[in-house]
Amino acid sequence: MNLADQVKAAGVVGAGGAGFPTHVKLEASVDWYLANGAECEPLIHKDRELMTHFASQVIKGLTLAAQNAHAAPALAIKKKNHQAVAALNKAAAGTPVQLYYFDDYYPAGDEYELVHTITGNLIPPQGLPLDVGCVVNNVETLHNICRAAEGIPVTDTFLTITGLVKKPLTTWIPLGMSVIEVLKIAGGATVTAFSVMDSGLMMGKLITDLQQPVTKTTGGLIVLPTDHSIIQRYSRTQKQMDRIGFSACDQCSYCTELCPRYLLGYDVQPHLVMRSLGFTAMGKELWNSFAQLCCRCGLCTLYSCPEALYPREACIRSMNDLRQMNKGQWQGSRKVKPHFLKEMRRVPLKQLVQRLGVHSYEKEAEFVELPIKPKRVTLLLKQHVGVPAKTVVAVGDRVSRGQLVARVPEGQLGAHLHASMDGKVTTINHEFLVIEE
Ligand code: SF4
Ligand code: SF4
């Protein structure tokens, strides 16, 4: 088996984003293979902890992937993460891996930013790193590539449990455990009226069902009081956000002036998108087009807008509208030139944390190795980009941890799925399978 086949067999997907199947990325020959360790979501420290405690696996995964792609391996890490930097330097000694040290700003880990900072290349509008000879993988994905090469499948996700919990920590969690069970591992919530954000305050989602299972892409659970302004803001409906935006946006354009994609040279202008809120279909289409290159980083909504409006959400709705009209393809200029004030307008993470009102929840959340034995897991058949995996087990079958339970149909995009505990399959439907003790 070559590396791409081993990674496919192990069910590895992009751990830092939407869950793109990693074996597909390994089929390309590129100039650069980039490891993304420039974690920037406030309060989440799982990449820092992974690089500190599993540095050799990250470096080995990166070296294997880069060799496979005939590429130069490089790893982006924040300067402030001294222990992780030391561990990586030790692990990278004698390998071709080069470390790149980033300052502490948001969104340092955005793919477009990362590719530009390391290689100097700018990805074309709506393009991929591949378009400029790069592949980018999150560091957890590279750790999983290393394990795949040893024949070990993905059964756990590495995540930070933090905020209002008794013992904030980072650890490996078996896939399919429910959010409420995972919170218990950190001692449970310390208040009764709490809400949980999934994988980040900026780009994550508000969890509405605590029975929801963790997946290969869950990077963190952040517990906040339900009356916290962030939770209140994520609880609004699109209609409420549009109504407030239509009546209160004064077109100050701060959202655009601080937009990282705009500053990188892409024609994203959220203040113009906000105008679409007051227009009917014809005018809307024009204003919507200024949303097409948005990366959903959330800075405009949660940091820049002095009126606490929702330009990010307006951009997301605009992109959806255009896609529905079959006009999702970028028609504007292909030229990209960074703004001359780009470096000066970077948003320091500390400032962002203050603005979000979460500085009192900032905890180290260090890695703790725990013997976690769930009684029940719910494995979603689609935890990745592509089609759902097809089950290869039946109700009543006994399975063991690491056993293949669902596979991607031949010739289709997707990822295999493995049991995350020993037990009996008790439910199978078109969305998930359940394994119980
Ligand atoms: S920053 Fe807020 S008020 Fe200003 S243009 Fe953007 S959405 Fe409107
Ligand atoms: S979410 Fe806002 S700040 Fe971020 S890229 Fe989109 S428009 Fe720009």
Short mmCIF file of C-alpha atoms and ligand atoms in Angstrom, two decimals:
data_model
loop_
_atom_site.label_atom_id
_atom_site.label_comp_id
_atom_site.label_asym_id
_atom_site.label_seq_id
_atom_site.Cartn_x
_atom_site.Cartn_y
_atom_site.Cartn_z
CA MET A 1 0.00 0.00 0.00
CA ASN A 2 1.27 3.49 -0.76
CA LEU A 3 0.83 6.36 1.73
CA ALA A 4 -2.44 7.60 0.17
CA ASP A 5 -3.91 4.06 0.42
CA GLN A 6 -2.77 3.71 4.05
CA VAL A 7 -4.31 7.09 4.92
CA LYS A 8 -7.54 6.17 3.14
CA ALA A 9 -7.66 2.85 4.97
CA ALA A 10 -7.23 4.68 8.30
CA GLY A 11 -10.10 7.10 7.59
CA VAL A 12 -7.99 10.27 8.00
CA VAL A 13 -9.75 13.57 7.29
CA GLY A 14 -8.75 17.21 7.78
CA ALA A 15 -9.01 17.66 11.54
CA GLY A 16 -8.84 21.44 11.46
CA GLY A 17 -11.78 22.27 9.23
CA ALA A 18 -14.58 20.70 7.23
CA GLY A 19 -13.04 17.22 7.19
CA PHE A 20 -11.75 16.92 3.63
CA PRO A 21 -10.54 13.32 3.05
CA THR A 22 -6.75 13.49 3.42
CA HIS A 23 -5.85 10.69 0.99
CA VAL A 24 -7.07 12.88 -1.89
CA LYS A 25 -4.60 15.63 -0.93
CA LEU A 26 -1.83 13.02 -0.91
CA GLU A 27 -2.37 12.26 -4.58
CA ALA A 28 -0.89 15.64 -5.63
CA SER A 29 2.72 16.53 -6.42
CA VAL A 30 3.46 20.03 -5.09
CA ASP A 31 6.29 22.40 -4.16
CA TRP A 32 5.35 22.88 -0.49
CA TYR A 33 3.74 20.65 2.10
CA LEU A 34 2.60 22.95 4.91
CA ALA A 35 1.67 21.98 8.45
CA ASN A 36 -0.80 24.34 10.05
CA GLY A 37 0.01 24.70 13.74
CA ALA A 38 -0.82 28.41 13.88
CA GLU A 39 -3.85 27.81 16.06
CA CYS A 40 -5.78 31.04 16.59
CA GLU A 41 -9.27 30.28 17.96
CA PRO A 42 -9.49 31.97 21.37
CA LEU A 43 -9.37 29.59 24.38
CA ILE A 44 -8.58 26.46 22.31
CA HIS A 45 -5.10 25.00 22.80
CA LYS A 46 -5.33 21.56 21.27
CA ASP A 47 -2.77 22.14 18.49
CA ARG A 48 -0.30 23.64 20.97
CA GLU A 49 -0.71 20.62 23.24
CA LEU A 50 -0.49 18.15 20.36
CA MET A 51 2.75 19.72 19.11
CA THR A 52 4.17 19.72 22.65
CA HIS A 53 3.32 16.11 23.51
CA PHE A 54 3.21 14.41 20.08
CA ALA A 55 5.89 16.41 18.23
CA SER A 56 7.65 13.36 16.77
CA GLN A 57 4.40 12.01 15.25
CA VAL A 58 3.59 15.44 13.74
CA ILE A 59 7.08 15.77 12.23
CA LYS A 60 7.05 12.17 10.96
CA GLY A 61 3.62 12.65 9.39
CA LEU A 62 4.77 15.86 7.72
CA THR A 63 8.01 14.29 6.48
CA LEU A 64 6.17 11.28 5.00
CA ALA A 65 3.53 13.45 3.33
CA ALA A 66 6.13 15.85 1.91
CA GLN A 67 8.29 12.99 0.58
CA ASN A 68 5.21 11.51 -1.03
CA ALA A 69 4.41 14.84 -2.74
CA HIS A 70 8.10 15.60 -3.61
CA ALA A 71 7.60 18.83 -1.66
CA ALA A 72 9.48 20.98 0.85
CA PRO A 73 7.99 20.46 4.33
CA ALA A 74 7.29 23.51 6.51
CA LEU A 75 5.42 23.99 9.76
CA ALA A 76 3.72 27.17 10.99
CA ILE A 77 3.68 27.71 14.74
CA LYS A 78 3.12 30.70 16.99
CA LYS A 79 6.28 32.08 18.61
CA LYS A 80 4.54 32.32 21.97
CA ASN A 81 4.16 28.51 22.26
CA HIS A 82 7.64 27.98 23.71
CA GLN A 83 7.23 24.36 24.84
CA ALA A 84 5.77 23.28 21.52
CA VAL A 85 8.54 25.13 19.66
CA ALA A 86 11.18 23.32 21.73
CA ALA A 87 9.55 19.91 21.22
CA LEU A 88 9.21 20.43 17.48
CA ASN A 89 12.78 21.68 17.08
CA LYS A 90 14.01 18.55 18.83
CA ALA A 91 11.81 16.27 16.72
CA ALA A 92 12.70 18.07 13.47
CA ALA A 93 16.49 17.89 14.00
CA GLY A 94 18.03 16.05 11.05
CA THR A 95 14.83 16.22 8.97
CA PRO A 96 14.12 18.63 6.10
CA VAL A 97 11.25 20.23 8.06
CA GLN A 98 11.55 23.97 8.45
CA LEU A 99 9.67 25.81 11.19
CA TYR A 100 8.07 29.22 10.56
CA TYR A 101 7.29 31.37 13.58
CA PHE A 102 4.10 33.41 13.54
CA ASP A 103 3.03 36.31 15.75
CA ASP A 104 -0.08 35.99 17.86
CA TYR A 105 -2.84 37.42 15.67
CA TYR A 106 -6.19 36.29 14.31
CA PRO A 107 -6.67 34.53 11.88
CA ALA A 108 -3.06 33.34 11.58
CA GLY A 109 -4.25 29.83 10.73
CA ASP A 110 -6.34 30.84 7.71
CA GLU A 111 -5.01 28.80 4.74
CA TYR A 112 -4.72 31.81 2.44
CA GLU A 113 -2.78 33.75 5.11
CA LEU A 114 -0.56 30.82 5.94
CA VAL A 115 0.35 30.07 2.32
CA HIS A 116 1.14 33.75 1.71
CA THR A 117 3.22 34.16 4.88
CA ILE A 118 5.36 31.08 4.23
CA THR A 119 5.67 30.98 0.45
CA GLY A 120 4.84 34.55 -0.58
CA ASN A 121 2.22 33.14 -2.99
CA LEU A 122 -1.36 34.35 -3.15
CA ILE A 123 -4.04 31.77 -3.87
CA PRO A 124 -6.30 32.91 -6.74
CA PRO A 125 -9.83 34.03 -5.77
CA GLN A 126 -11.95 30.99 -4.78
CA GLY A 127 -8.87 28.82 -5.43
CA LEU A 128 -7.08 26.17 -3.41
CA PRO A 129 -3.52 26.05 -2.02
CA LEU A 130 -2.94 23.46 -4.78
CA ASP A 131 -3.31 26.27 -7.36
CA VAL A 132 -0.03 27.74 -6.09
CA GLY A 133 1.76 24.41 -5.56
CA CYS A 134 0.88 23.88 -1.89
CA VAL A 135 -0.94 21.40 0.31
CA VAL A 136 -1.93 22.46 3.83
CA ASN A 137 -2.74 20.01 6.63
CA ASN A 138 -3.59 20.71 10.24
CA VAL A 139 -1.03 19.26 12.69
CA GLU A 140 -3.55 16.73 14.05
CA THR A 141 -4.10 15.48 10.51
CA LEU A 142 -0.33 14.98 10.16
CA HIS A 143 -0.24 13.11 13.46
CA ASN A 144 -2.99 10.88 12.04
CA ILE A 145 -1.03 10.39 8.79
CA CYS A 146 1.92 9.16 10.88
CA ARG A 147 -0.35 6.69 12.70
CA ALA A 148 -1.97 5.59 9.42
CA ALA A 149 1.48 4.69 8.07
CA GLU A 150 1.80 2.37 11.10
CA GLY A 151 -1.59 0.82 10.31
CA ILE A 152 -3.50 2.63 13.08
CA PRO A 153 -6.91 4.08 12.13
CA VAL A 154 -8.57 7.26 13.43
CA THR A 155 -10.67 6.37 16.47
CA ASP A 156 -10.28 9.50 18.59
CA THR A 157 -10.24 13.26 18.24
CA PHE A 158 -7.90 15.58 20.13
CA LEU A 159 -9.80 18.37 21.83
CA THR A 160 -9.74 21.10 24.44
CA ILE A 161 -12.54 21.18 27.01
CA THR A 162 -12.54 24.61 28.60
CA GLY A 163 -14.49 27.62 29.86
CA LEU A 164 -16.76 27.07 32.83
CA VAL A 165 -15.73 23.48 33.61
CA LYS A 166 -14.05 22.27 36.80
CA LYS A 167 -10.77 21.08 35.23
CA PRO A 168 -10.09 22.59 31.79
CA LEU A 169 -7.92 20.16 29.82
CA THR A 170 -6.95 18.79 26.43
CA THR A 171 -7.11 15.09 25.67
CA TRP A 172 -7.98 12.33 23.20
CA ILE A 173 -11.71 11.59 23.10
CA PRO A 174 -13.20 8.50 21.42
CA LEU A 175 -15.30 9.50 18.40
CA GLY A 176 -19.03 9.40 18.99
CA MET A 177 -19.08 10.26 22.70
CA SER A 178 -21.83 12.74 23.49
CA VAL A 179 -20.94 16.33 24.37
CA ILE A 180 -22.47 15.96 27.83
CA GLU A 181 -20.31 12.88 28.58
CA VAL A 182 -17.20 14.67 27.32
CA LEU A 183 -17.89 17.62 29.62
CA LYS A 184 -17.92 15.20 32.58
CA ILE A 185 -14.31 14.29 31.76
CA ALA A 186 -13.41 17.90 32.63
CA GLY A 187 -15.45 17.72 35.84
CA GLY A 188 -18.64 19.07 34.27
CA ALA A 189 -19.96 22.61 33.99
CA THR A 190 -19.61 24.81 37.05
CA VAL A 191 -22.90 26.68 36.49
CA THR A 192 -26.39 25.37 35.84
CA ALA A 193 -27.34 27.75 33.01
CA PHE A 194 -24.58 27.02 30.50
CA SER A 195 -24.17 26.72 26.76
CA VAL A 196 -21.43 25.07 24.74
CA MET A 197 -19.59 26.25 21.65
CA ASP A 198 -18.27 23.56 19.31
CA SER A 199 -14.69 24.00 18.03
CA GLY A 200 -14.32 27.73 18.61
CA LEU A 201 -15.91 31.07 19.41
CA MET A 202 -15.03 32.63 16.05
CA MET A 203 -15.68 29.89 13.50
CA GLY A 204 -17.41 27.28 15.63
CA LYS A 205 -21.07 26.58 16.24
CA LEU A 206 -23.42 26.85 19.19
CA ILE A 207 -24.37 23.33 20.29
CA THR A 208 -28.13 23.00 20.62
CA ASP A 209 -28.23 19.34 21.71
CA LEU A 210 -25.81 18.12 24.38
CA GLN A 211 -26.38 14.53 23.20
CA GLN A 212 -24.68 15.47 19.93
CA PRO A 213 -21.63 13.21 19.31
CA VAL A 214 -18.08 14.47 18.81
CA THR A 215 -16.62 13.80 15.36
CA LYS A 216 -13.25 13.70 13.62
CA THR A 217 -13.40 17.48 13.19
CA THR A 218 -14.38 18.50 16.74
CA GLY A 219 -11.48 20.57 18.08
CA GLY A 220 -12.87 21.90 21.33
CA LEU A 221 -15.83 22.40 23.62
CA ILE A 222 -16.11 25.80 25.28
CA VAL A 223 -18.60 26.19 28.11
CA LEU A 224 -19.96 29.71 28.69
CA PRO A 225 -22.85 31.04 30.75
CA THR A 226 -26.01 31.10 28.64
CA ASP A 227 -26.40 34.83 29.22
CA HIS A 228 -22.90 35.59 27.84
CA SER A 229 -23.06 38.03 24.92
CA ILE A 230 -21.41 35.53 22.53
CA ILE A 231 -24.05 32.89 23.25
CA GLN A 232 -26.79 35.49 22.90
CA ARG A 233 -25.39 36.57 19.55
CA TYR A 234 -25.13 33.00 18.21
CA SER A 235 -28.72 32.39 19.34
CA ARG A 236 -30.22 34.99 16.97
CA THR A 237 -32.13 33.90 13.86
CA GLN A 238 -31.05 35.09 10.42
CA LYS A 239 -34.24 37.14 10.24
CA GLN A 240 -33.40 38.96 13.49
CA MET A 241 -29.83 39.58 12.32
CA ASP A 242 -31.01 40.94 8.96
CA ARG A 243 -33.59 43.21 10.59
CA ILE A 244 -31.06 44.71 13.03
CA GLY A 245 -28.48 45.09 10.26
CA PHE A 246 -30.91 46.78 7.87
CA SER A 247 -31.92 49.40 10.43
CA ALA A 248 -28.61 50.00 12.25
CA CYS A 249 -25.75 49.72 9.73
CA ASP A 250 -24.32 53.21 9.22
CA GLN A 251 -21.89 52.05 6.50
CA CYS A 252 -18.85 53.05 8.55
CA SER A 253 -16.97 50.25 6.70
CA TYR A 254 -14.86 49.16 9.71
CA CYS A 255 -15.91 45.59 8.91
CA THR A 256 -14.21 45.87 5.52
CA GLU A 257 -11.20 47.86 6.72
CA LEU A 258 -10.25 45.09 9.18
CA CYS A 259 -11.34 42.10 7.07
CA PRO A 260 -8.28 39.80 6.74
CA ARG A 261 -9.25 38.67 3.24
CA TYR A 262 -9.76 42.27 2.08
CA LEU A 263 -6.36 43.20 3.57
CA LEU A 264 -4.78 40.23 1.79
CA GLY A 265 -6.01 41.71 -1.48
CA TYR A 266 -9.30 39.93 -2.21
CA ASP A 267 -12.41 41.92 -3.09
CA VAL A 268 -14.43 41.12 0.02
CA GLN A 269 -16.37 44.14 1.26
CA PRO A 270 -18.81 43.21 4.01
CA HIS A 271 -20.07 46.80 4.39
CA LEU A 272 -21.31 46.61 0.79
CA VAL A 273 -22.86 43.20 1.46
CA MET A 274 -24.80 44.83 4.32
CA ARG A 275 -26.49 47.02 1.69
CA SER A 276 -28.06 43.91 0.20
CA LEU A 277 -30.28 43.72 3.29
CA GLY A 278 -32.34 46.61 1.96
CA PHE A 279 -32.53 45.54 -1.68
CA THR A 280 -34.77 43.31 -3.75
CA ALA A 281 -33.38 40.56 -6.00
CA MET A 282 -31.84 42.79 -8.70
CA GLY A 283 -29.77 45.15 -6.50
CA LYS A 284 -29.09 42.40 -4.02
CA GLU A 285 -27.16 40.40 -6.57
CA LEU A 286 -24.60 43.15 -7.04
CA TRP A 287 -24.03 43.71 -3.32
CA ASN A 288 -23.99 39.96 -2.65
CA SER A 289 -21.01 39.51 -4.97
CA PHE A 290 -18.81 41.33 -2.45
CA ALA A 291 -19.29 38.35 -0.12
CA GLN A 292 -18.01 35.64 -2.43
CA LEU A 293 -14.40 35.59 -1.22
CA CYS A 294 -15.24 35.70 2.49
CA CYS A 295 -13.62 32.94 4.61
CA ARG A 296 -16.20 33.20 7.43
CA CYS A 297 -13.52 34.10 10.00
CA GLY A 298 -16.08 36.09 12.00
CA LEU A 299 -13.82 39.07 12.70
CA CYS A 300 -16.27 41.56 11.20
CA THR A 301 -19.20 40.34 13.32
CA LEU A 302 -17.40 39.63 16.59
CA TYR A 303 -14.66 42.27 16.59
CA SER A 304 -14.81 45.06 13.99
CA CYS A 305 -18.41 46.23 13.89
CA PRO A 306 -18.98 48.99 16.48
CA GLU A 307 -22.75 48.42 16.29
CA ALA A 308 -22.48 44.67 17.03
CA LEU A 309 -24.16 43.79 13.73
CA TYR A 310 -23.77 40.60 11.68
CA PRO A 311 -21.76 41.26 8.49
CA ARG A 312 -20.29 37.71 8.49
CA GLU A 313 -23.76 36.20 8.58
CA ALA A 314 -24.87 38.58 5.81
CA CYS A 315 -21.89 37.33 3.74
CA ILE A 316 -22.77 33.68 4.35
CA ARG A 317 -26.40 34.28 3.38
CA SER A 318 -25.26 36.18 0.26
CA MET A 319 -22.97 33.34 -0.81
CA ASN A 320 -25.83 30.85 -0.38
CA ASP A 321 -28.20 33.07 -2.37
CA LEU A 322 -25.73 33.34 -5.24
CA ARG A 323 -25.10 29.57 -5.23
CA GLN A 324 -28.84 28.92 -5.41
CA MET A 325 -29.02 31.19 -8.43
CA ASN A 326 -26.11 29.27 -9.99
CA LYS A 327 -24.00 32.40 -9.72
CA GLY A 328 -21.58 31.18 -7.05
CA GLN A 329 -18.56 31.39 -9.39
CA TRP A 330 -16.33 34.44 -8.91
CA GLN A 331 -16.55 36.71 -11.97
CA GLY A 332 -14.44 39.61 -10.68
CA SER A 333 -10.77 40.41 -11.03
CA ARG A 334 -8.22 37.58 -10.62
CA LYS A 335 -5.54 40.07 -9.53
CA VAL A 336 -4.68 39.95 -5.83
CA LYS A 337 -2.46 42.55 -4.17
CA PRO A 338 -2.13 42.88 -0.39
CA HIS A 339 -3.29 46.16 1.14
CA PHE A 340 -0.39 48.43 2.12
CA LEU A 341 -1.72 48.63 5.70
CA LYS A 342 -2.18 44.87 6.06
CA GLU A 343 0.52 44.28 8.68
CA MET A 344 -0.58 47.28 10.76
CA ARG A 345 -4.18 46.17 10.85
CA ARG A 346 -3.61 42.69 12.18
CA VAL A 347 -5.81 41.87 15.17
CA PRO A 348 -3.76 40.65 18.18
CA LEU A 349 -5.36 37.61 19.78
CA LYS A 350 -5.19 39.21 23.23
CA GLN A 351 -7.22 42.16 21.99
CA LEU A 352 -9.75 39.83 20.39
CA VAL A 353 -10.12 37.86 23.63
CA GLN A 354 -10.79 41.13 25.52
CA ARG A 355 -13.31 42.23 22.94
CA LEU A 356 -15.14 38.90 23.13
CA GLY A 357 -15.33 39.26 26.92
CA VAL A 358 -13.76 35.84 27.54
CA HIS A 359 -10.40 36.77 29.11
CA SER A 360 -11.55 35.38 32.47
CA TYR A 361 -12.14 31.98 30.82
CA GLU A 362 -8.60 31.75 29.39
CA LYS A 363 -7.03 28.62 30.93
CA GLU A 364 -3.93 26.61 30.05
CA ALA A 365 -6.05 23.46 29.48
CA GLU A 366 -2.93 21.27 29.30
CA PHE A 367 -2.85 17.74 27.88
CA VAL A 368 -3.81 14.98 30.30
CA GLU A 369 -3.62 11.33 29.27
CA LEU A 370 -6.81 9.65 30.45
CA PRO A 371 -8.10 6.10 30.19
CA ILE A 372 -11.51 6.99 28.72
CA LYS A 373 -13.86 4.04 28.29
CA PRO A 374 -17.24 5.17 26.95
CA LYS A 375 -20.33 3.03 27.51
CA ARG A 376 -21.90 4.13 24.24
CA VAL A 377 -20.81 5.96 21.10
CA THR A 378 -22.81 7.32 18.18
CA LEU A 379 -20.70 7.34 15.02
CA LEU A 380 -21.97 9.69 12.31
CA LEU A 381 -21.57 8.15 8.86
CA LYS A 382 -20.69 11.55 7.43
CA GLN A 383 -17.98 13.30 9.44
CA HIS A 384 -16.21 14.50 6.33
CA VAL A 385 -16.61 16.19 2.95
CA GLY A 386 -18.20 13.81 0.41
CA VAL A 387 -20.76 11.03 0.60
CA PRO A 388 -21.66 9.19 3.85
CA ALA A 389 -19.73 6.00 4.56
CA LYS A 390 -21.66 2.73 4.02
CA THR A 391 -21.87 0.39 7.00
CA VAL A 392 -20.13 -2.99 6.72
CA VAL A 393 -21.45 -4.35 10.03
CA ALA A 394 -24.97 -5.32 11.14
CA VAL A 395 -27.04 -4.75 14.27
CA GLY A 396 -26.00 -7.35 16.84
CA ASP A 397 -22.39 -7.65 15.59
CA ARG A 398 -19.65 -7.37 18.18
CA VAL A 399 -16.89 -5.00 17.11
CA SER A 400 -13.56 -4.04 18.56
CA ARG A 401 -11.92 -0.63 18.78
CA GLY A 402 -10.20 0.19 15.48
CA GLN A 403 -12.32 -2.22 13.41
CA LEU A 404 -13.71 -0.90 10.11
CA VAL A 405 -17.46 -0.33 10.53
CA ALA A 406 -18.31 1.77 7.46
CA ARG A 407 -16.49 2.41 4.22
CA VAL A 408 -16.54 5.02 1.50
CA PRO A 409 -18.24 3.65 -1.65
CA GLU A 410 -15.73 2.81 -4.42
CA GLY A 411 -14.87 5.76 -6.67
CA GLN A 412 -16.60 8.34 -4.45
CA LEU A 413 -15.26 11.09 -2.20
CA GLY A 414 -15.47 10.23 1.48
CA ALA A 415 -13.73 8.54 4.41
CA HIS A 416 -13.83 5.15 6.10
CA LEU A 417 -15.06 4.92 9.68
CA HIS A 418 -13.76 2.71 12.51
CA ALA A 419 -15.19 1.64 15.86
CA SER A 420 -13.99 3.85 18.72
CA MET A 421 -14.79 1.28 21.44
CA ASP A 422 -15.23 -2.46 21.93
CA GLY A 423 -18.92 -3.38 22.04
CA LYS A 424 -22.05 -4.41 20.21
CA VAL A 425 -23.68 -2.56 17.33
CA THR A 426 -27.18 -1.71 18.57
CA THR A 427 -28.51 0.74 15.96
CA ILE A 428 -27.83 1.46 12.31
CA ASN A 429 -29.67 3.98 10.16
CA HIS A 430 -28.78 6.19 7.22
CA GLU A 431 -27.13 8.80 9.49
CA PHE A 432 -25.27 6.94 12.21
CA LEU A 433 -24.50 3.69 13.98
CA VAL A 434 -24.46 3.13 17.71
CA ILE A 435 -22.04 0.88 19.60
CA GLU A 436 -22.78 -0.02 23.22
CA GLU A 437 -20.95 -1.98 25.91
S1 SF4 B 1 -18.86 47.81 10.70
FE1 SF4 B 1 -21.02 47.43 11.23
S2 SF4 B 1 -22.00 49.42 11.06
FE2 SF4 B 1 -20.03 49.58 10.02
S3 SF4 B 1 -20.48 49.10 7.87
FE3 SF4 B 1 -19.89 47.22 8.84
S4 SF4 B 1 -21.80 46.28 9.49
FE4 SF4 B 1 -22.23 48.43 9.07
S1 SF4 B 2 -16.15 36.87 8.05
FE1 SF4 B 2 -16.03 39.09 7.79
S2 SF4 B 2 -13.93 39.61 8.32
FE2 SF4 B 2 -13.96 37.42 7.92
S3 SF4 B 2 -13.46 37.18 5.76
FE3 SF4 B 2 -15.70 37.28 5.90
S4 SF4 B 2 -16.17 39.41 5.59
FE4 SF4 B 2 -14.00 39.33 6.10
#
